[in-house]
């Protein structure tokens, strides 16, 4: 079949595109063309098993699947079983390592006192001047957690993440800062979490192998668009502003650069993700991937480990887009593109790039399962019944 024979085309083989393609093929029993401009499946959740070390490297930084949504969990378990990995995040700051998000253990280590939850709240509140209306992110953060925790855990990390001092950033970037008045050190509160037991790539391949899906990697939408039939329904998971040629201007993102190193040691940092709070350290995080699969230990080249140092950077068209910038300018720009999109009923913009949203993988799956039902399955049933 050539592109002109397909009445469904999914652009982007990230998790969103994979779910849409799988649903169209398995539920509607319709052939679907799934394309991606990259050489690999999985979008930003993709991972590669390194030949030399046997370590699964997450190509775009650490990705941990976690959800409390039963439907999503059951769905992904059709394509993979998950290991029992539980995520913890640590932060290296001012010569010490603490658990994040800030919890009773962190506060005890900072204050040197074994507080009860109420005492810890009082200690934290003692530096807060609640009468001040925050004019910037620094004042907002201090109003939420006080100056001591702010300067250790937020100030340097935020400055590196945004490339600007928190005192120069708007206060509405944060509404709250996660603080736990318990000794719980697990990062996620989700009921289910883990890493696919045989790796993300194996999971994505199983999804793409659903009968009816024709996969074309290394293929941009612009290469097939003109060949698609007029009534083809396009599920577009790329950037909405790029699709419209940035005609109102570009939506802003933060980007990241990863510096990869194979280090000749068995264990580099003893954990998967270590944040760095000090501004003197140029990166924000180090990822060490072998810890995501403790059950693979026997198959690793024991004397080596792979790390990524993560550096935030400004985004410009052509770079990888990681985090949307949620401010007024981008919000109103997005609305303009969304109005324009409404005039194209045969194109459905979705996924994190189409919706200009930060979504975890479970949210991307949930939105795609819902979007398939509400925008495609119903429409298909309706058009099929009209043709009868
Ligand atoms: C730094 C970082 C860490 C994260 N960590 C986690 C985590 O630990 N746990 C978690 O649950 N989630 C995490 N996420 C979120 C996760 O990455 C997203 O939920 C997921 O990538 C969403 O998938 P998607 O398919 O919507 O988008 P993407 O994965 O971005 O896929 C979009 C695909 O579309 C393709 N494409 C775009 N335009 C075109 C075009 N014109 N033609 C052809 N192809 C095109 C792209 O090449 C890409 O493959 C993280 C995100 C970031 C930024």
PDB file of C-alpha atoms in Angstrom, residues 90-270:
ATOM      1  CA  UNK A  90      18.563  12.891  45.817  1.00  0.00           C
ATOM      2  CA  UNK A  91      20.044  16.356  45.742  1.00  0.00           C
ATOM      3  CA  UNK A  92      23.706  17.188  46.235  1.00  0.00           C
ATOM      4  CA  UNK A  93      23.960  20.668  47.687  1.00  0.00           C
ATOM      5  CA  UNK A  94      26.411  22.522  49.906  1.00  0.00           C
ATOM      6  CA  UNK A  95      28.520  19.374  50.405  1.00  0.00           C
ATOM      7  CA  UNK A  96      25.633  17.120  51.536  1.00  0.00           C
ATOM      8  CA  UNK A  97      23.160  14.764  49.897  1.00  0.00           C
ATOM      9  CA  UNK A  98      19.451  14.969  50.807  1.00  0.00           C
ATOM     10  CA  UNK A  99      16.273  13.191  49.716  1.00  0.00           C
ATOM     11  CA  UNK A 100      13.835  15.090  47.499  1.00  0.00           C
ATOM     12  CA  UNK A 101      11.109  16.199  47.647  1.00  0.00           C
ATOM     13  CA  UNK A 102      11.843  17.921  50.960  1.00  0.00           C
ATOM     14  CA  UNK A 103      10.518  15.713  53.770  1.00  0.00           C
ATOM     15  CA  UNK A 104      10.932  15.289  57.530  1.00  0.00           C
ATOM     16  CA  UNK A 105      14.271  13.532  57.056  1.00  0.00           C
ATOM     17  CA  UNK A 106      15.567  16.419  54.880  1.00  0.00           C
ATOM     18  CA  UNK A 107      14.401  18.997  57.441  1.00  0.00           C
ATOM     19  CA  UNK A 108      15.982  16.995  60.268  1.00  0.00           C
ATOM     20  CA  UNK A 109      19.314  16.887  58.462  1.00  0.00           C
ATOM     21  CA  UNK A 110      19.227  20.603  57.605  1.00  0.00           C
ATOM     22  CA  UNK A 111      18.130  21.788  61.054  1.00  0.00           C
ATOM     23  CA  UNK A 112      20.026  19.171  63.076  1.00  0.00           C
ATOM     24  CA  UNK A 113      16.840  18.592  65.110  1.00  0.00           C
ATOM     25  CA  UNK A 114      14.482  15.603  65.346  1.00  0.00           C
ATOM     26  CA  UNK A 115      11.267  17.536  64.801  1.00  0.00           C
ATOM     27  CA  UNK A 116       7.712  16.244  64.922  1.00  0.00           C
ATOM     28  CA  UNK A 117       5.687  17.242  61.806  1.00  0.00           C
ATOM     29  CA  UNK A 118       4.181  20.254  63.665  1.00  0.00           C
ATOM     30  CA  UNK A 119       7.571  21.385  64.970  1.00  0.00           C
ATOM     31  CA  UNK A 120       9.003  21.089  61.458  1.00  0.00           C
ATOM     32  CA  UNK A 121       6.167  23.264  60.107  1.00  0.00           C
ATOM     33  CA  UNK A 122       6.862  25.878  62.800  1.00  0.00           C
ATOM     34  CA  UNK A 123      10.604  25.805  62.047  1.00  0.00           C
ATOM     35  CA  UNK A 124       9.936  26.244  58.335  1.00  0.00           C
ATOM     36  CA  UNK A 125       7.426  29.063  58.941  1.00  0.00           C
ATOM     37  CA  UNK A 126       9.758  30.970  61.264  1.00  0.00           C
ATOM     38  CA  UNK A 127      11.530  32.711  58.350  1.00  0.00           C
ATOM     39  CA  UNK A 128       8.385  33.397  56.316  1.00  0.00           C
ATOM     40  CA  UNK A 129       6.991  36.919  56.208  1.00  0.00           C
ATOM     41  CA  UNK A 130       3.477  36.160  55.026  1.00  0.00           C
ATOM     42  CA  UNK A 131       2.492  39.842  54.722  1.00  0.00           C
ATOM     43  CA  UNK A 132       4.738  40.252  51.653  1.00  0.00           C
ATOM     44  CA  UNK A 133       3.002  39.807  48.285  1.00  0.00           C
ATOM     45  CA  UNK A 134       5.571  37.901  46.208  1.00  0.00           C
ATOM     46  CA  UNK A 135       6.795  39.875  43.184  1.00  0.00           C
ATOM     47  CA  UNK A 136       9.030  37.157  41.778  1.00  0.00           C
ATOM     48  CA  UNK A 137       9.786  33.439  42.073  1.00  0.00           C
ATOM     49  CA  UNK A 138      12.344  33.948  44.833  1.00  0.00           C
ATOM     50  CA  UNK A 139       9.864  35.800  47.053  1.00  0.00           C
ATOM     51  CA  UNK A 140       7.155  33.276  46.247  1.00  0.00           C
ATOM     52  CA  UNK A 141       9.371  30.279  47.106  1.00  0.00           C
ATOM     53  CA  UNK A 142      10.524  31.898  50.366  1.00  0.00           C
ATOM     54  CA  UNK A 143       6.900  32.611  51.240  1.00  0.00           C
ATOM     55  CA  UNK A 144       6.167  28.907  50.826  1.00  0.00           C
ATOM     56  CA  UNK A 145       9.173  27.205  52.450  1.00  0.00           C
ATOM     57  CA  UNK A 146      11.264  29.871  54.166  1.00  0.00           C
ATOM     58  CA  UNK A 147      14.747  31.183  53.325  1.00  0.00           C
ATOM     59  CA  UNK A 148      16.870  28.236  54.546  1.00  0.00           C
ATOM     60  CA  UNK A 149      15.253  25.494  52.476  1.00  0.00           C
ATOM     61  CA  UNK A 150      14.923  27.912  49.565  1.00  0.00           C
ATOM     62  CA  UNK A 151      18.627  28.725  49.390  1.00  0.00           C
ATOM     63  CA  UNK A 152      19.684  25.069  49.711  1.00  0.00           C
ATOM     64  CA  UNK A 153      17.202  23.367  47.423  1.00  0.00           C
ATOM     65  CA  UNK A 154      15.546  25.860  45.090  1.00  0.00           C
ATOM     66  CA  UNK A 155      17.768  28.879  44.373  1.00  0.00           C
ATOM     67  CA  UNK A 156      20.715  27.356  42.495  1.00  0.00           C
ATOM     68  CA  UNK A 157      18.775  24.555  40.834  1.00  0.00           C
ATOM     69  CA  UNK A 158      16.096  26.957  39.545  1.00  0.00           C
ATOM     70  CA  UNK A 159      18.683  29.462  38.287  1.00  0.00           C
ATOM     71  CA  UNK A 160      20.347  26.705  36.245  1.00  0.00           C
ATOM     72  CA  UNK A 161      17.040  25.267  35.046  1.00  0.00           C
ATOM     73  CA  UNK A 162      15.724  28.601  33.720  1.00  0.00           C
ATOM     74  CA  UNK A 163      19.010  30.321  32.902  1.00  0.00           C
ATOM     75  CA  UNK A 164      17.910  33.252  35.072  1.00  0.00           C
ATOM     76  CA  UNK A 165      17.987  34.093  38.779  1.00  0.00           C
ATOM     77  CA  UNK A 166      14.722  33.217  40.602  1.00  0.00           C
ATOM     78  CA  UNK A 167      14.473  36.926  41.537  1.00  0.00           C
ATOM     79  CA  UNK A 168      14.125  37.664  37.787  1.00  0.00           C
ATOM     80  CA  UNK A 169      11.470  35.009  37.160  1.00  0.00           C
ATOM     81  CA  UNK A 170       7.705  35.562  37.510  1.00  0.00           C
ATOM     82  CA  UNK A 171       6.132  34.206  40.728  1.00  0.00           C
ATOM     83  CA  UNK A 172       3.382  32.280  38.907  1.00  0.00           C
ATOM     84  CA  UNK A 173       5.827  29.636  37.550  1.00  0.00           C
ATOM     85  CA  UNK A 174       5.191  27.857  40.858  1.00  0.00           C
ATOM     86  CA  UNK A 175       1.924  27.540  42.729  1.00  0.00           C
ATOM     87  CA  UNK A 176       3.291  25.228  45.407  1.00  0.00           C
ATOM     88  CA  UNK A 177       6.498  23.408  46.277  1.00  0.00           C
ATOM     89  CA  UNK A 178       6.163  19.755  47.235  1.00  0.00           C
ATOM     90  CA  UNK A 179       6.989  19.302  50.932  1.00  0.00           C
ATOM     91  CA  UNK A 180       6.193  16.136  52.840  1.00  0.00           C
ATOM     92  CA  UNK A 181       5.770  16.229  56.583  1.00  0.00           C
ATOM     93  CA  UNK A 182       6.495  12.483  56.734  1.00  0.00           C
ATOM     94  CA  UNK A 183       9.576  10.282  56.435  1.00  0.00           C
ATOM     95  CA  UNK A 184       8.420   8.996  53.017  1.00  0.00           C
ATOM     96  CA  UNK A 185      11.371   9.263  50.636  1.00  0.00           C
ATOM     97  CA  UNK A 186       9.854   7.680  47.509  1.00  0.00           C
ATOM     98  CA  UNK A 187       9.599  10.288  44.763  1.00  0.00           C
ATOM     99  CA  UNK A 188       6.240   9.330  43.236  1.00  0.00           C
ATOM    100  CA  UNK A 189       2.957   8.827  45.057  1.00  0.00           C
ATOM    101  CA  UNK A 190       1.614   6.692  42.206  1.00  0.00           C
ATOM    102  CA  UNK A 191       0.101   3.285  42.956  1.00  0.00           C
ATOM    103  CA  UNK A 192       2.017   1.597  40.121  1.00  0.00           C
ATOM    104  CA  UNK A 193       5.517   2.212  38.825  1.00  0.00           C
ATOM    105  CA  UNK A 194       8.409   0.462  37.145  1.00  0.00           C
ATOM    106  CA  UNK A 195      10.506   0.108  34.019  1.00  0.00           C
ATOM    107  CA  UNK A 196       9.525  -2.344  31.247  1.00  0.00           C
ATOM    108  CA  UNK A 197      11.265  -5.606  32.197  1.00  0.00           C
ATOM    109  CA  UNK A 198      12.793  -6.110  28.758  1.00  0.00           C
ATOM    110  CA  UNK A 199      13.233  -2.395  28.073  1.00  0.00           C
ATOM    111  CA  UNK A 200      11.191   0.446  26.568  1.00  0.00           C
ATOM    112  CA  UNK A 201      12.181  -0.370  23.009  1.00  0.00           C
ATOM    113  CA  UNK A 202      10.762  -3.911  23.232  1.00  0.00           C
ATOM    114  CA  UNK A 203       7.499  -2.469  24.573  1.00  0.00           C
ATOM    115  CA  UNK A 204       7.229   0.139  21.801  1.00  0.00           C
ATOM    116  CA  UNK A 205       8.034  -2.476  19.142  1.00  0.00           C
ATOM    117  CA  UNK A 206       5.194  -4.690  20.379  1.00  0.00           C
ATOM    118  CA  UNK A 207       2.805  -1.749  20.097  1.00  0.00           C
ATOM    119  CA  UNK A 208       3.996  -0.918  16.571  1.00  0.00           C
ATOM    120  CA  UNK A 209       3.725  -4.561  15.481  1.00  0.00           C
ATOM    121  CA  UNK A 210      -0.066  -4.506  15.893  1.00  0.00           C
ATOM    122  CA  UNK A 211      -1.464  -5.933  12.617  1.00  0.00           C
ATOM    123  CA  UNK A 212      -2.650  -3.081  10.389  1.00  0.00           C
ATOM    124  CA  UNK A 213       0.100  -0.597  11.322  1.00  0.00           C
ATOM    125  CA  UNK A 214       2.532   0.377   8.581  1.00  0.00           C
ATOM    126  CA  UNK A 215       5.545   2.016  10.228  1.00  0.00           C
ATOM    127  CA  UNK A 216       7.757   4.471   8.356  1.00  0.00           C
ATOM    128  CA  UNK A 217      10.684   5.819  10.375  1.00  0.00           C
ATOM    129  CA  UNK A 218      13.050   8.499   9.091  1.00  0.00           C
ATOM    130  CA  UNK A 219      10.057  10.127   7.409  1.00  0.00           C
ATOM    131  CA  UNK A 220       8.823  13.645   8.107  1.00  0.00           C
ATOM    132  CA  UNK A 221       5.166  14.530   7.620  1.00  0.00           C
ATOM    133  CA  UNK A 222       6.100  16.930   4.821  1.00  0.00           C
ATOM    134  CA  UNK A 223       7.392  13.934   2.806  1.00  0.00           C
ATOM    135  CA  UNK A 224       4.034  12.140   2.740  1.00  0.00           C
ATOM    136  CA  UNK A 225       1.461  14.922   3.277  1.00  0.00           C
ATOM    137  CA  UNK A 226       0.805  15.560  -0.410  1.00  0.00           C
ATOM    138  CA  UNK A 227       0.281  11.839  -1.110  1.00  0.00           C
ATOM    139  CA  UNK A 228      -2.399  11.277   1.526  1.00  0.00           C
ATOM    140  CA  UNK A 229      -6.020  11.111   0.322  1.00  0.00           C
ATOM    141  CA  UNK A 230      -8.150  14.224   1.008  1.00  0.00           C
ATOM    142  CA  UNK A 231     -10.341  12.467   3.577  1.00  0.00           C
ATOM    143  CA  UNK A 232      -7.371  11.039   5.493  1.00  0.00           C
ATOM    144  CA  UNK A 233      -7.625  11.656   9.227  1.00  0.00           C
ATOM    145  CA  UNK A 234      -4.228  12.831  10.467  1.00  0.00           C
ATOM    146  CA  UNK A 235      -3.329  12.423  14.129  1.00  0.00           C
ATOM    147  CA  UNK A 236      -0.511  14.945  14.496  1.00  0.00           C
ATOM    148  CA  UNK A 237       1.740  14.625  17.569  1.00  0.00           C
ATOM    149  CA  UNK A 238       4.350  17.134  16.415  1.00  0.00           C
ATOM    150  CA  UNK A 239       4.506  20.826  17.330  1.00  0.00           C
ATOM    151  CA  UNK A 240       1.330  22.736  16.549  1.00  0.00           C
ATOM    152  CA  UNK A 241       3.132  26.039  15.781  1.00  0.00           C
ATOM    153  CA  UNK A 242       5.641  24.333  13.488  1.00  0.00           C
ATOM    154  CA  UNK A 243       2.765  22.703  11.579  1.00  0.00           C
ATOM    155  CA  UNK A 244       1.372  26.177  10.838  1.00  0.00           C
ATOM    156  CA  UNK A 245       4.797  27.517   9.830  1.00  0.00           C
ATOM    157  CA  UNK A 246       5.118  29.565  13.086  1.00  0.00           C
ATOM    158  CA  UNK A 247       2.808  32.128  11.496  1.00  0.00           C
ATOM    159  CA  UNK A 248       1.952  33.797  14.839  1.00  0.00           C
ATOM    160  CA  UNK A 249       5.460  33.234  16.253  1.00  0.00           C
ATOM    161  CA  UNK A 250       7.097  30.279  18.005  1.00  0.00           C
ATOM    162  CA  UNK A 251       5.875  28.841  21.291  1.00  0.00           C
ATOM    163  CA  UNK A 252       8.787  28.864  23.743  1.00  0.00           C
ATOM    164  CA  UNK A 253      10.339  25.785  25.332  1.00  0.00           C
ATOM    165  CA  UNK A 254      13.270  24.987  27.561  1.00  0.00           C
ATOM    166  CA  UNK A 255      15.684  22.536  26.035  1.00  0.00           C
ATOM    167  CA  UNK A 256      18.285  20.174  27.511  1.00  0.00           C
ATOM    168  CA  UNK A 257      21.707  18.953  26.477  1.00  0.00           C
ATOM    169  CA  UNK A 258      22.971  15.593  27.697  1.00  0.00           C
ATOM    170  CA  UNK A 259      26.660  14.822  28.023  1.00  0.00           C
ATOM    171  CA  UNK A 260      27.174  11.064  27.938  1.00  0.00           C
ATOM    172  CA  UNK A 261      30.074   9.265  29.570  1.00  0.00           C
ATOM    173  CA  UNK A 262      30.956   5.607  30.012  1.00  0.00           C
ATOM    174  CA  UNK A 263      32.795   5.550  33.318  1.00  0.00           C
ATOM    175  CA  UNK A 264      35.167   2.667  34.218  1.00  0.00           C
ATOM    176  CA  UNK A 265      33.617   2.026  37.646  1.00  0.00           C
ATOM    177  CA  UNK A 266      30.989  -0.460  38.819  1.00  0.00           C
ATOM    178  CA  UNK A 267      28.814   2.238  40.396  1.00  0.00           C
ATOM    179  CA  UNK A 268      29.209   5.992  39.892  1.00  0.00           C
ATOM    180  CA  UNK A 269      26.721   7.515  42.327  1.00  0.00           C
ATOM    181  CA  UNK A 270      24.724   4.698  43.960  1.00  0.00           C
TER     182      UNK A 270
END
